[in-house]
Amino acid sequence: MPAIVLIGAQWGDEGKGKATDLLGPRVDYVVKFNGGNNAGHTVVVGDEKYALHLLPSGILSSGVVPVIANGVVVDIAVLFEELDALSSRGVDVSRLLVSANAHVITQYHRTLDKVTERFLGKRQIGTTGRGIGPAYADKINRVGIRVQDLFDTNILRQKVEGALDSKNHLLVKIYNRRAISVDEVVDDLLSYAERLRPMVADTGLVLNQALDAGKTVLFEGGQATMLDVDHGTYPFVTSSSSTSGGAATGSGVAPNRMHRVIAVVKAYTTRVGSGPFPTELLDASGEFLRMNGAEFGTTTGRPRRCGWYDAPVARYSARINGVTDFVLTKLDVLTGLERIPVCVAYDVDGVRVDEMPVSQSDFHHAVPIYEEFAGWTEDITGIRIFDDLPKNARDYVLALEKMSGARISAIGVGPDREAIVVRHDLLG
Ligand code: GDP
Ligand code: IMO
Ligand code: MG
């Protein structure tokens, strides 16, 4: 019963899309279980580059059934745009399934996301502005709209009325925006219903039956551990459960069916948006990582904040997620550095702290304690066997493995689909 969870170990953009795509040909279902079109996954296949947001990256493998499960928030216009863009490039998107229980992102969620951020001023989170937080807030407040509501006009109207009632007061009186009419929201949502209908399914049932039948299911997390609403750097997080536990609640497949947890981790660290980031580099080294690693957001184009590898973060991820295997990506980006510092612990007010500090304020002013490793200059992008890597690159990987809490089973050495060194079979 192979159910595999794949999540990000840091603050996102670790290369989860590429890792999922790599496993795609060997799995039967790829399930997105959290988040929405705040995610951005770039997958390079030969000369083709795909940017995926709402669709699971497994959609690029023919034969895979892509699933948008109940834990996702769906902007239906974006979904259709993405499907159309892929099918115009020859990708077969006909097998996509969408959970009847997934929540829908509407116009008022997008509007509220933007105005609340503006009002936060200096304290803003730096969201992607896609309406993610407000849509999840409505879900938790029990005033959300679900995919299944689109097929019952009366219920849909009642729910939109209920949701807009207080929001229009907020929009007009607090945020100085125009009120949104029930009709415009309902009409917009109904205009998608017929195209969406054939994709809608009880995805929890489908996935459990698939596992019963011996199929392989890969759960692909959006965002990452440090952006998880419970376990991340709250409030500078996204609004969903992006850790491995989220794969169960977000899909209706029980935790005891998951038999492997793969965490994707960059050979250094990046973050988009606000929030603490102890190893952040504001100097030429940060610029080196940004330029060499092409660290600009897939969704918003924002330059990503860059810093050295943070082993306490990786260890924390290993623990929170029950990581069985790491995929270490972007090792090639470090080529050319003379010395590579790695954060092994923090100094918090003069005290050495080896694990993630429990207090967020401590994490805000934690100063990294670095250990330095020798770099390499050889081009490693063509290497496919671990022993062929330069000795210093091997030593760097082995050192990270030792301090990060799980084995490193694959190593990314370039953006291409094939640019990977496999040490242990991720599905074996
Ligand atoms: P995701 O959100 O975790 O799927 O990651 P993104 O796609 O947002 O960002 C990862 C970026 O790194 C993408 O542009 C990938 O094409 C690229 N990438 C993935 N693995 C590697 C690697 O091993 N080396 C290099 N140089 N680039 C990689
Ligand atoms: P992938 O799946 C990196 C960040 C945003 C912001 C915070 C909250 O590509 O790794 P939101 O719009 O979710 O309410 O924004 O989370 N964020 C991401 N950062 N990669 C992502 O996804 C992200 N999704 C959200 O920048 O700081
Ligand atoms: Mg991304």
XYZ file of C-alpha atoms and ligand atoms in Angstrom, residues 11-14 16 38-41 113 125-130 132-133 221-224 227 236-239 271-274 299 302, ligand 2:
60
model
C 10.244 28.012 3.608
C 9.107 26.750 0.212
C 10.567 26.630 -3.296
C 12.874 23.756 -2.417
C 9.171 19.979 -4.782
C 0.009 30.548 -3.847
C 2.310 27.651 -4.774
C 4.623 27.953 -7.745
C 6.485 24.963 -9.072
C -6.158 39.409 1.131
C 3.057 39.008 5.965
C 3.951 39.477 2.316
C 1.252 37.080 1.109
C 0.940 36.109 -2.511
C -2.329 38.072 -2.673
C -4.223 35.092 -4.041
C -5.516 32.026 0.444
C -5.722 33.298 4.049
C 2.663 19.386 -0.335
C 2.511 23.029 -1.316
C 4.527 25.560 0.727
C 6.677 23.969 3.427
C 5.193 28.058 6.500
C 4.578 34.658 9.040
C 3.135 31.479 7.565
C 0.542 30.394 5.078
C -2.916 29.375 6.300
C 12.331 32.565 1.902
C 9.736 34.778 0.172
C 7.761 37.315 2.196
C 8.298 38.538 5.757
C 4.206 32.963 -8.505
C 9.653 38.573 -6.081
P 5.674 26.708 -2.963
O 4.654 25.607 -2.963
C 7.350 30.184 -0.923
C 4.596 32.558 1.514
C 4.278 33.957 1.044
C 4.018 34.641 2.385
C 3.324 33.553 3.194
C 1.803 33.651 3.201
O 6.008 27.232 -4.306
O 6.867 26.344 -2.149
P -0.085 33.175 1.397
O -0.331 33.796 0.051
O 0.100 31.697 1.370
O -1.102 33.597 2.420
O 1.315 33.824 1.878
O 3.706 32.311 2.609
N 4.338 31.502 0.514
C 5.305 30.856 -0.156
N 6.647 31.026 -0.160
N 6.814 29.194 -1.659
C 5.465 28.978 -1.645
O 4.894 27.931 -2.235
C 4.648 29.866 -0.908
N 3.320 29.947 -0.695
C 3.143 30.951 0.184
O 5.364 34.524 0.360
O 5.238 34.924 3.028
